[in-house]
XYZ file of C-alpha atoms in Angstrom:
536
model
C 72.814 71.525 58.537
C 69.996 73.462 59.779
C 68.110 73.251 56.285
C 68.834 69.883 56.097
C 66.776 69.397 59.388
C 63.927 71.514 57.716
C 63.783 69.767 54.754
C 64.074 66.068 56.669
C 61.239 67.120 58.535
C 58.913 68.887 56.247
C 59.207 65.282 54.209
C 58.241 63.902 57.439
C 55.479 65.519 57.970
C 53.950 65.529 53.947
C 54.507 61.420 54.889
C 52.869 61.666 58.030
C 50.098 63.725 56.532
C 49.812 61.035 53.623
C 49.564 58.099 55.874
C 46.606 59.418 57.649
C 44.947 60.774 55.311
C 40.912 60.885 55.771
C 41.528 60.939 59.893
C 40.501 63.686 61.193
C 42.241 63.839 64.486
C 45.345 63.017 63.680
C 45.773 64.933 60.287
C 44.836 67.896 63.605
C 48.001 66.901 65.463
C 49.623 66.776 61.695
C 48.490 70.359 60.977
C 49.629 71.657 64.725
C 53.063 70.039 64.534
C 53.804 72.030 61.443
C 52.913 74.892 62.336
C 55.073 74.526 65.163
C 58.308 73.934 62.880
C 57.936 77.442 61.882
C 57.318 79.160 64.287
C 60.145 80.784 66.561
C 61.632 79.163 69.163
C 59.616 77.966 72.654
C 61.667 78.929 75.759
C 60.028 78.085 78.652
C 60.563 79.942 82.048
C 60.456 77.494 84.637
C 60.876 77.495 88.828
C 59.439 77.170 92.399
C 56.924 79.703 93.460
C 58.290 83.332 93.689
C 61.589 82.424 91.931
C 61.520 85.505 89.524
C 59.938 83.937 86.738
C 57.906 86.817 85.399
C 60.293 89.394 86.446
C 63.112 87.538 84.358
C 60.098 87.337 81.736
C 59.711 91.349 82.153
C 63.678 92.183 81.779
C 64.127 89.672 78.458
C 61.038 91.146 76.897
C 62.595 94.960 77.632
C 58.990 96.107 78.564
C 56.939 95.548 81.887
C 53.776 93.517 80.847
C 53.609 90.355 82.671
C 51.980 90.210 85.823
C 54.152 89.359 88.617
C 52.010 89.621 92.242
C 50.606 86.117 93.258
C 46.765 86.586 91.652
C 45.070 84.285 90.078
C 46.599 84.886 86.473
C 50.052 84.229 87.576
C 48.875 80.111 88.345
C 48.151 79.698 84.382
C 50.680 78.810 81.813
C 51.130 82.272 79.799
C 52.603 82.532 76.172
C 54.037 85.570 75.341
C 54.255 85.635 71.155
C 54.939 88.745 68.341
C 51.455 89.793 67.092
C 51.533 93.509 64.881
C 48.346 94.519 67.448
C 48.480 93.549 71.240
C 45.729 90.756 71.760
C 44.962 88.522 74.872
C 43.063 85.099 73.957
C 42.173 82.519 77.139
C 42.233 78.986 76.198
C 39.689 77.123 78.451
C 40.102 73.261 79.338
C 36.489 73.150 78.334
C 34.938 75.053 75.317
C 36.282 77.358 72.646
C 39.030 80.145 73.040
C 37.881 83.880 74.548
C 39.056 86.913 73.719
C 39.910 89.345 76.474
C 39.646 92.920 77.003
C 43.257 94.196 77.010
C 44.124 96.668 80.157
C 46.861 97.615 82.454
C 47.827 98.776 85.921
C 50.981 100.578 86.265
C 52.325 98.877 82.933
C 51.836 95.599 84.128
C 48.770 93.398 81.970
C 46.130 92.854 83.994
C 44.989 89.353 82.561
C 41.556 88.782 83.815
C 40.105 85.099 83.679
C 37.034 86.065 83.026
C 35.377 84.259 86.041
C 37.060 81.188 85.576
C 39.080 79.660 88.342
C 42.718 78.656 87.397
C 42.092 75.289 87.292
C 39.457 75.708 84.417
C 42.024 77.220 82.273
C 44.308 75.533 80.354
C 46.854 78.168 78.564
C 46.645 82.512 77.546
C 48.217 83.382 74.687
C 49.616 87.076 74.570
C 50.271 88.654 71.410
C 52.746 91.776 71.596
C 54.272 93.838 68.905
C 57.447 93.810 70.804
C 61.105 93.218 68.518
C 62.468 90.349 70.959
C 58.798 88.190 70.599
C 60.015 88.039 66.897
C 62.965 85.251 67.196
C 61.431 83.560 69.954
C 58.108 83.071 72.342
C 58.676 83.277 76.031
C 56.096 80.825 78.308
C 55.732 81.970 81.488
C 54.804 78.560 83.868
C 53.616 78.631 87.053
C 55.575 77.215 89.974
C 56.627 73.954 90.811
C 56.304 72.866 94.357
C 53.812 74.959 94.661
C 51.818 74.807 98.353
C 48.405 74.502 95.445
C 49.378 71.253 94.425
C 46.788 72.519 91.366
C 49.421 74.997 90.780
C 52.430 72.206 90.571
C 50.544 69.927 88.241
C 49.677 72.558 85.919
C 53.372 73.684 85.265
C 54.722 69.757 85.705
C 51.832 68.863 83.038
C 53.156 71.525 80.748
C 56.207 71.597 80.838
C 57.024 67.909 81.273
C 53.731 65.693 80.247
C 53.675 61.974 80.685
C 52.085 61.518 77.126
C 53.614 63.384 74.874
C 56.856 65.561 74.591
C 57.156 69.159 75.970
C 55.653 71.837 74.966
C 58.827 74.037 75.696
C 61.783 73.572 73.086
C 64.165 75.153 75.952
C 64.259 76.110 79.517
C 65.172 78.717 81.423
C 65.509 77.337 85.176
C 64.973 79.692 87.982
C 66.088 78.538 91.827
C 66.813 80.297 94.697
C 68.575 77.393 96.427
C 69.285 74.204 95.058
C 66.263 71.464 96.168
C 65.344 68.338 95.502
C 62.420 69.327 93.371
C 65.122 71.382 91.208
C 66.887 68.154 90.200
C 63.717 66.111 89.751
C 61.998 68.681 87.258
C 65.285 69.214 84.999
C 65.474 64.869 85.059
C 62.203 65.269 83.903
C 62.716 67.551 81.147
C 65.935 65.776 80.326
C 64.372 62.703 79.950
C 61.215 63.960 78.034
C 62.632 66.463 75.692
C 65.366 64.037 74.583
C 63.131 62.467 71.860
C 64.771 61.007 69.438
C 68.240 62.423 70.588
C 69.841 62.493 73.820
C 70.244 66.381 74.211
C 70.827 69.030 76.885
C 68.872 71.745 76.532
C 67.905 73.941 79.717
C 70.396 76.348 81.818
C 69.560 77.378 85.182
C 69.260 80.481 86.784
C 70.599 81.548 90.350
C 67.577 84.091 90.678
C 67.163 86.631 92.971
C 71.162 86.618 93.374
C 71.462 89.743 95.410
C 70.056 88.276 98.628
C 72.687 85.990 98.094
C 74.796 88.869 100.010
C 72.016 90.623 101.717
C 71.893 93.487 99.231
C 75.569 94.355 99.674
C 77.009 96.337 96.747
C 79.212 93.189 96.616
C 76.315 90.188 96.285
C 77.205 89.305 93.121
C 80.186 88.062 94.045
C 78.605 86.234 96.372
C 76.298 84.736 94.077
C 78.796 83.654 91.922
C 80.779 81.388 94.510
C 77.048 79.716 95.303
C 76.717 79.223 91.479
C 79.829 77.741 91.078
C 79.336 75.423 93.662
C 76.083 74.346 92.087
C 77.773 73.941 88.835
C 79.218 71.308 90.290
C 76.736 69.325 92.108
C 76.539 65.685 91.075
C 73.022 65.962 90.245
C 72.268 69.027 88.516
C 75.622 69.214 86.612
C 74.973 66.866 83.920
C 70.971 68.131 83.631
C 71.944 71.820 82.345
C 74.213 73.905 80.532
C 75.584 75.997 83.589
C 74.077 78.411 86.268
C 73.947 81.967 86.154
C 73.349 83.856 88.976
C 70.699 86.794 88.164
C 69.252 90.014 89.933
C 66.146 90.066 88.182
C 64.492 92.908 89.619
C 67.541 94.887 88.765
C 67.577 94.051 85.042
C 63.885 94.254 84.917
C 64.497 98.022 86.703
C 67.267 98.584 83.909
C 65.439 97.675 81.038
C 62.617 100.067 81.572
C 64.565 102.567 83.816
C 62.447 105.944 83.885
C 64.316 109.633 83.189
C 62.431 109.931 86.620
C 64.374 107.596 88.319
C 67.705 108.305 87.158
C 66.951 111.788 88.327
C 66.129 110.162 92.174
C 69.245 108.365 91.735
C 71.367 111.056 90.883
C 70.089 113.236 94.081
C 70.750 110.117 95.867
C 74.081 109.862 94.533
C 74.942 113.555 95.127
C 74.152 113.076 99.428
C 77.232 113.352 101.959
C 78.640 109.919 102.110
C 78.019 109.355 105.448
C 74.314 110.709 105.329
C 74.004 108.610 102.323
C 75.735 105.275 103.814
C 72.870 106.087 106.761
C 69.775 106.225 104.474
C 71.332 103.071 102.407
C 71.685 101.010 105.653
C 68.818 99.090 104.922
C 65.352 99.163 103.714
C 63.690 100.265 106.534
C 66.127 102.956 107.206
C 65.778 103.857 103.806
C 61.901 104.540 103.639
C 61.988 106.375 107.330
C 61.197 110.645 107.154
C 64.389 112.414 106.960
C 65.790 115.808 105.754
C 68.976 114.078 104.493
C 67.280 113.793 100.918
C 64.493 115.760 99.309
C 63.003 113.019 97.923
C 59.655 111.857 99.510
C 59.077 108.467 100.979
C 56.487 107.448 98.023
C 59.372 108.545 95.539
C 61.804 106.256 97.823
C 59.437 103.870 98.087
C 58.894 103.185 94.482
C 62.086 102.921 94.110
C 62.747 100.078 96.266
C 60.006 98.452 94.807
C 61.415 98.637 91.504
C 65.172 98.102 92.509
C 65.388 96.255 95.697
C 67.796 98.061 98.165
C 70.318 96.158 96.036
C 69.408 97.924 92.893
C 69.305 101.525 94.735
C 72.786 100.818 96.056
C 73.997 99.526 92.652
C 72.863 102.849 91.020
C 73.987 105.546 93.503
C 77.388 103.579 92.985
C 76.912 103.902 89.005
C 76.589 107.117 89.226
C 78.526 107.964 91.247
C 81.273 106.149 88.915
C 80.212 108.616 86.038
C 77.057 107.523 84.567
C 76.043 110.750 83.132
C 72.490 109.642 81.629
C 69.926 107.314 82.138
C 71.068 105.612 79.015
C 74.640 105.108 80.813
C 73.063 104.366 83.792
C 70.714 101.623 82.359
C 73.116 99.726 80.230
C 75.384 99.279 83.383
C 72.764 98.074 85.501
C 71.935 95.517 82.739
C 75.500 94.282 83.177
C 75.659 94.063 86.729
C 72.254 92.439 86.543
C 73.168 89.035 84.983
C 70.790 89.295 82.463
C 73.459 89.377 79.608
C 74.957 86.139 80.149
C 71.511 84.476 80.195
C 71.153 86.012 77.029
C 74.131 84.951 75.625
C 73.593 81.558 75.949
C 70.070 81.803 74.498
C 71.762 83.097 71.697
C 74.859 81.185 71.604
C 73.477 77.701 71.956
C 69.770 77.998 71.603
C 68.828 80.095 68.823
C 71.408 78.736 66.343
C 69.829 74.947 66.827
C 66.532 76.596 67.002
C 65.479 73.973 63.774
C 66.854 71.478 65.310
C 65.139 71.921 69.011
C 61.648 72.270 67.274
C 61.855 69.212 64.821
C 63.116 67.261 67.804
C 59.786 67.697 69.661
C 57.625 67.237 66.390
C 59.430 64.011 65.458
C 59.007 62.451 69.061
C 55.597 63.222 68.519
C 55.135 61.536 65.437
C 56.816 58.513 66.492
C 53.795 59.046 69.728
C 51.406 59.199 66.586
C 52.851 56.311 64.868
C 52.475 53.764 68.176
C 49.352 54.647 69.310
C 47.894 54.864 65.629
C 49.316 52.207 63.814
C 48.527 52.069 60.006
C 49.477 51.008 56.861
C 52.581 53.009 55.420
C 53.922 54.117 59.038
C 57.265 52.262 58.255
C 57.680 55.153 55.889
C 57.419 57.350 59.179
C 59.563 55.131 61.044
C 62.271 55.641 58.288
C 61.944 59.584 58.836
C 62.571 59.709 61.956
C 65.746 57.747 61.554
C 66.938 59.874 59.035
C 65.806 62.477 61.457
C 68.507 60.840 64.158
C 71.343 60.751 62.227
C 70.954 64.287 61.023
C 70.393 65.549 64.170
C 74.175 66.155 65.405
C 73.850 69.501 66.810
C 71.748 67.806 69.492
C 74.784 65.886 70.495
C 76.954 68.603 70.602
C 74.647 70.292 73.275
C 75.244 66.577 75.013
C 78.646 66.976 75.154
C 78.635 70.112 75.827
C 77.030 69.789 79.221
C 79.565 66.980 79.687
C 82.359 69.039 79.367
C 81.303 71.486 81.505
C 80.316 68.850 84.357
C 82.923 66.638 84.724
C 85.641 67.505 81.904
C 85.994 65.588 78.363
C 88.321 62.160 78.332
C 90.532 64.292 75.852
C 94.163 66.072 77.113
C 94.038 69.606 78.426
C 95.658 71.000 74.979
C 92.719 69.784 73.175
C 89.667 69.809 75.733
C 89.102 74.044 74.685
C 89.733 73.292 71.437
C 87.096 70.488 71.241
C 84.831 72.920 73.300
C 84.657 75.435 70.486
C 84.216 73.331 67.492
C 81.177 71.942 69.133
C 80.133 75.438 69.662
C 80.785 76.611 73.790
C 81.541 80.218 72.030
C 79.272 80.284 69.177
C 77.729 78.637 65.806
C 79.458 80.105 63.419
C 82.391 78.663 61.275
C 84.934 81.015 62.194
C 84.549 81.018 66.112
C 84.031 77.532 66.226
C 87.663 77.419 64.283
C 88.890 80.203 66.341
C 89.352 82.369 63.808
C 89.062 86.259 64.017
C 85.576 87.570 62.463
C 87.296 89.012 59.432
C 89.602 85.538 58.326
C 89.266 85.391 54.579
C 87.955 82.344 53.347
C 91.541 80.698 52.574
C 92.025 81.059 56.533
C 88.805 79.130 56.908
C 89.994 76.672 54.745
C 93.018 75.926 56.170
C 92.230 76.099 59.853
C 89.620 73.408 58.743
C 91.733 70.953 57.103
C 94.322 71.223 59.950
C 91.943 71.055 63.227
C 89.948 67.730 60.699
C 93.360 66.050 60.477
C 94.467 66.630 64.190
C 90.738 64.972 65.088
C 91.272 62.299 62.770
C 94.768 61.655 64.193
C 93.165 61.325 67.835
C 90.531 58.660 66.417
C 93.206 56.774 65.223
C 95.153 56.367 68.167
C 95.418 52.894 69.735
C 95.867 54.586 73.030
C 92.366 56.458 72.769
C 89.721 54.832 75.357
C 86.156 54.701 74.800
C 85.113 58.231 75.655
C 88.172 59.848 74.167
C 86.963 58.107 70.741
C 83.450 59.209 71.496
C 84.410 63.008 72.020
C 86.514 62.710 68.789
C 83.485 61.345 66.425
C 81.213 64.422 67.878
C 84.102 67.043 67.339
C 85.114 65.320 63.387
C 80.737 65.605 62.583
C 80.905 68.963 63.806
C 84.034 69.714 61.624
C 82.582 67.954 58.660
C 79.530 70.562 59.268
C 82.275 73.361 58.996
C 83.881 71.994 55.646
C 80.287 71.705 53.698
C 79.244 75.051 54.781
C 82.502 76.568 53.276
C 82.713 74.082 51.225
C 85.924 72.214 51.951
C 86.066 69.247 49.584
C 85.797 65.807 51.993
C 87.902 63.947 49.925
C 90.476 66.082 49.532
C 91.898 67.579 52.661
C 95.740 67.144 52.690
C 96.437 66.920 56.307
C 93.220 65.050 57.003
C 94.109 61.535 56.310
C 90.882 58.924 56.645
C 92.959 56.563 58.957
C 90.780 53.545 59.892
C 92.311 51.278 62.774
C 91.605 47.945 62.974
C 88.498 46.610 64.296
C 87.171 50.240 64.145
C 84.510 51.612 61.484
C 85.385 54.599 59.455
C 84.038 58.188 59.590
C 82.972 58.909 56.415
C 80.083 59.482 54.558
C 80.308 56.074 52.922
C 79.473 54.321 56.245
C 76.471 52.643 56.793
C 73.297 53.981 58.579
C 73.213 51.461 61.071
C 76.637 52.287 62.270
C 76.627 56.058 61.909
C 74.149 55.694 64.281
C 75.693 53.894 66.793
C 78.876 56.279 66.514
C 76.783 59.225 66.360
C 74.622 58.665 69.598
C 77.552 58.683 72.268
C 76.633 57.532 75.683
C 77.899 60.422 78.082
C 79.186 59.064 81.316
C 77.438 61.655 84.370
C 80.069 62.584 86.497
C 80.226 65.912 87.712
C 82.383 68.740 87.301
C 81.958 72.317 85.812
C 83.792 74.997 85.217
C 82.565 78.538 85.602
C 81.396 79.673 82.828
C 83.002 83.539 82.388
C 81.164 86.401 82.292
């Protein structure tokens, strides 16, 4: 499926590119757009104004280099791409790209502007020889709702342009509570990033989770309940894939934890409880002169900087639990952190449609390109980007995807999981999506295919089925249909998948006619709202 999308859109583009030949500006667009098909994935970090955007940023990338006080750098969209040799390059609104001198204070880049105001620059672009920039480039955005309405329009024009589709393939969405500029950015982005698909592709973050519970060694539970409930608000349910509720400064800590620091911690961990229960009480207490520690109040200090009191309390408890190295130690805080299950998700339902996300952006452009520079041979455009839509099912899986976890799917509770995992809730891959151990041989595959294809088909077929039962059922049979060409299931000849075609009601198979694949394959996804938490 996904080279199918590759190929659909590299013919797209050599079409595109044929059209307008001898124009210089738009053969520029041409040229950008695909270059953008192969590069890695876009995932955007998005959120209000101290959210935890570049500390997030910090923990994903494993290695403290994005800025994260309030200077001037942090009000400029910042890419964050693999380059073999670290280089900094400023892209001005007016004139041609600098480079910059590369230096940093404690770790962190300091990305100087060169005497330009924020306003006079339009993007940096940081190149990092860093293993994680190689699958995907992180864009750190300044914050919306900012109090510099500069600031807001900068991240608003980025991330969700009036003109043109995002820049961003995916979003990462960081809030602290749940406001009314939340909801209207993630419409936004819904609306602009569905292109020539209806899609859902952003999850949202419940940042800064441990002041959820006032640093309590139990906040995350906390957190969790608030997430939950936000799951399920009637607004934002529909607009992402879930909420995860995140400690960022604790997974930034863990992912760049010093042998230093898990020394500190284990003296920590070692105190009388009660003396130790004191000096946790709270921040204050714990940066006050005492002889209950040996460790000095700069050495306490930086630790709360880089922890939070949270993060402190987290680790004494660790280690206290048997953590016996900083290794030991830093995994578990990674855990406890949240950071894992945004990862998961990036990797679950992100990175396997990476193709997908991209060419979705490019062809929305192109159809941009097509109205506002109309010329002879653009129907031959206009044709790619329908073959474009129909080939793009793994953008309706994300679709119903968020549906199911908002307000349910119009299928019975035996078969709502199992309609879940073919489109993908646990992964990409043939076997999860059938359930299947890892190690099922291929006649397993086979078999579970032809079975769960019949059972689907079945379902379609009923007279009882409504509207949005069918609907769920043609997005589940594409998805198996995926399955059996990958492992190559013959589609006319699955024994217990019978092509049962009720009356009045078009058939499912490839012999069907554009026009109506079409209109079965873009289903319109009632927005109720109810989620389930998603399990960690």
């Amino acid at each position: 499926m996904t080279a199918s999308i590759i190929e659909i859109t590299e013919d797209l583009l050599g079409t595109a590119r044929d059209v307008y030949q001898g124009d210089a500006a738009e053969l520029e667009i041409i040229e950008q757009l695909e270059q953008r098909l192969h590069e890695p994935l876009r995932l955007a970090l998005a959120g209000m104004v101290k959210a935890g955007k570049s500390t997030l940023l910090n923990a994903m990338l494993g290695e403290r280099i994005a800025p994260t006080d309030t200077g001037e750098c942090t009000r400029v969209v910042t890419w964050y791409r693999f380059s073999p040799t670290p280089t900094i390059t400023l892209h001005p609104r007016v004139g041609e790209p600098r480079r910059m001198p590369i230096r940093r204070d404690h770790g962190l880049l300091v990305l100087d502007l060169g005497g330009l105001a924020a306003e006079e620059v339009e993007w940096i672009d940081v190149g990092w020889p860093l293993q994680a920039l190689k699958s995907v480039i992180l864009i750190d955005t300044p914050g919306i709702a900012s109090l510099s309405e500069d600031t807001s329009t900068r991240a608003v024009r980025f991330l969700t342009p009036e003109d043109a589709p995002s820049a961003a393939d995916a979003v990462v969405y960081l809030l602290r509570h749940l406001h009314g500029s939340d909801v209207k950015f993630l419409e936004a982005f819904h609306d602009n990033a569905a292109g020539a698909a209806q899609t859902v592709c952003a999850i949202s973050v419940l940042s800064r989770a441990d002041e959820v519970g006032s640093g309590r060694i139990d906040s995350l539970l906390s957190a969790r309940r608030v997430a939950h409930r936000y799951q399920r608000d009637p607004e934002l349910a529909s607009l992402t894939l879930g909420v995860v509720p995140v400690t960022g400064l604790v997974a930034e800590g863990a992912r760049t934890l010093r042998e230093s620091e898990y020394i500190a911690f284990r003296e920590l961990a070692g105190l009388d409880r009660d003396e130790r229960e004191r000096l946790l009480i709270s921040a204050d207490r714990f940066l006050r002169e005492t002889d209950a520690t040996g460790l000095s109040v700069v050495v306490r200090r930086d630790l709360l900087a880089r922890f939070g009191i949270f993060g402190v309390r987290m680790a004494t408890a660790i280690i206290r639990g048997g953590a016996a190295s900083s290794s030991e130690l830093s995994d578990q805080l990674v855990q406890q952190s949240g950071l894992l299950e945004i990862q998961d998700v990036v990797a679950t339902q992100f990175q396997p449609r990476a193709a997908t996300l991209k060419a979705r952006g490019i062809v929305h452009q192109l159809e941009r390109l097509v109205h506002q520079s109309p010329r002879a041979g653009t129907e031959a455009i206009r044709a790619g980007v329908e073959r474009f839509t129909l080939a793009a099912h793994t953008l309706r899986e994300l679709s119903l995807l968020a549906q199911a976890r908002s307000q349910g799917l119009p299928v019975s509770d035996d078969d709502a999981p199992q309609a879940e995992r073919i489109i993908g809730a646990e992964g990409t891959d043939a076997r999860t999506r059938l359930g299947l151990s890892p190690q099922a041989d291929d006649d397993a595959v086979c078999s579970a295919a032809r079975e769960a294809i019949g059972h689907w088909r079945r379902l379609s077929a009923s007279p009882l089925a409504d509207r949005g039962a069918l609907e769920v059922c043609r997005v589940v049979i594409r998805s198996l249909e995926g399955i059996a060409s990958e492992i190559d299931v013959p589609l006319d000849s699955r024994g217990s998948a019978p092509d049962v075609d009720p009356a009045g009601r078009p058939a499912h198979g490839p012999r069907q006619d554009a026009a109506q694949q079409r209109e079965d394959d873009e289903p319109r996804l009632r927005r109720d709202h109810r989620l389930k938490l998603r399990p960690v």
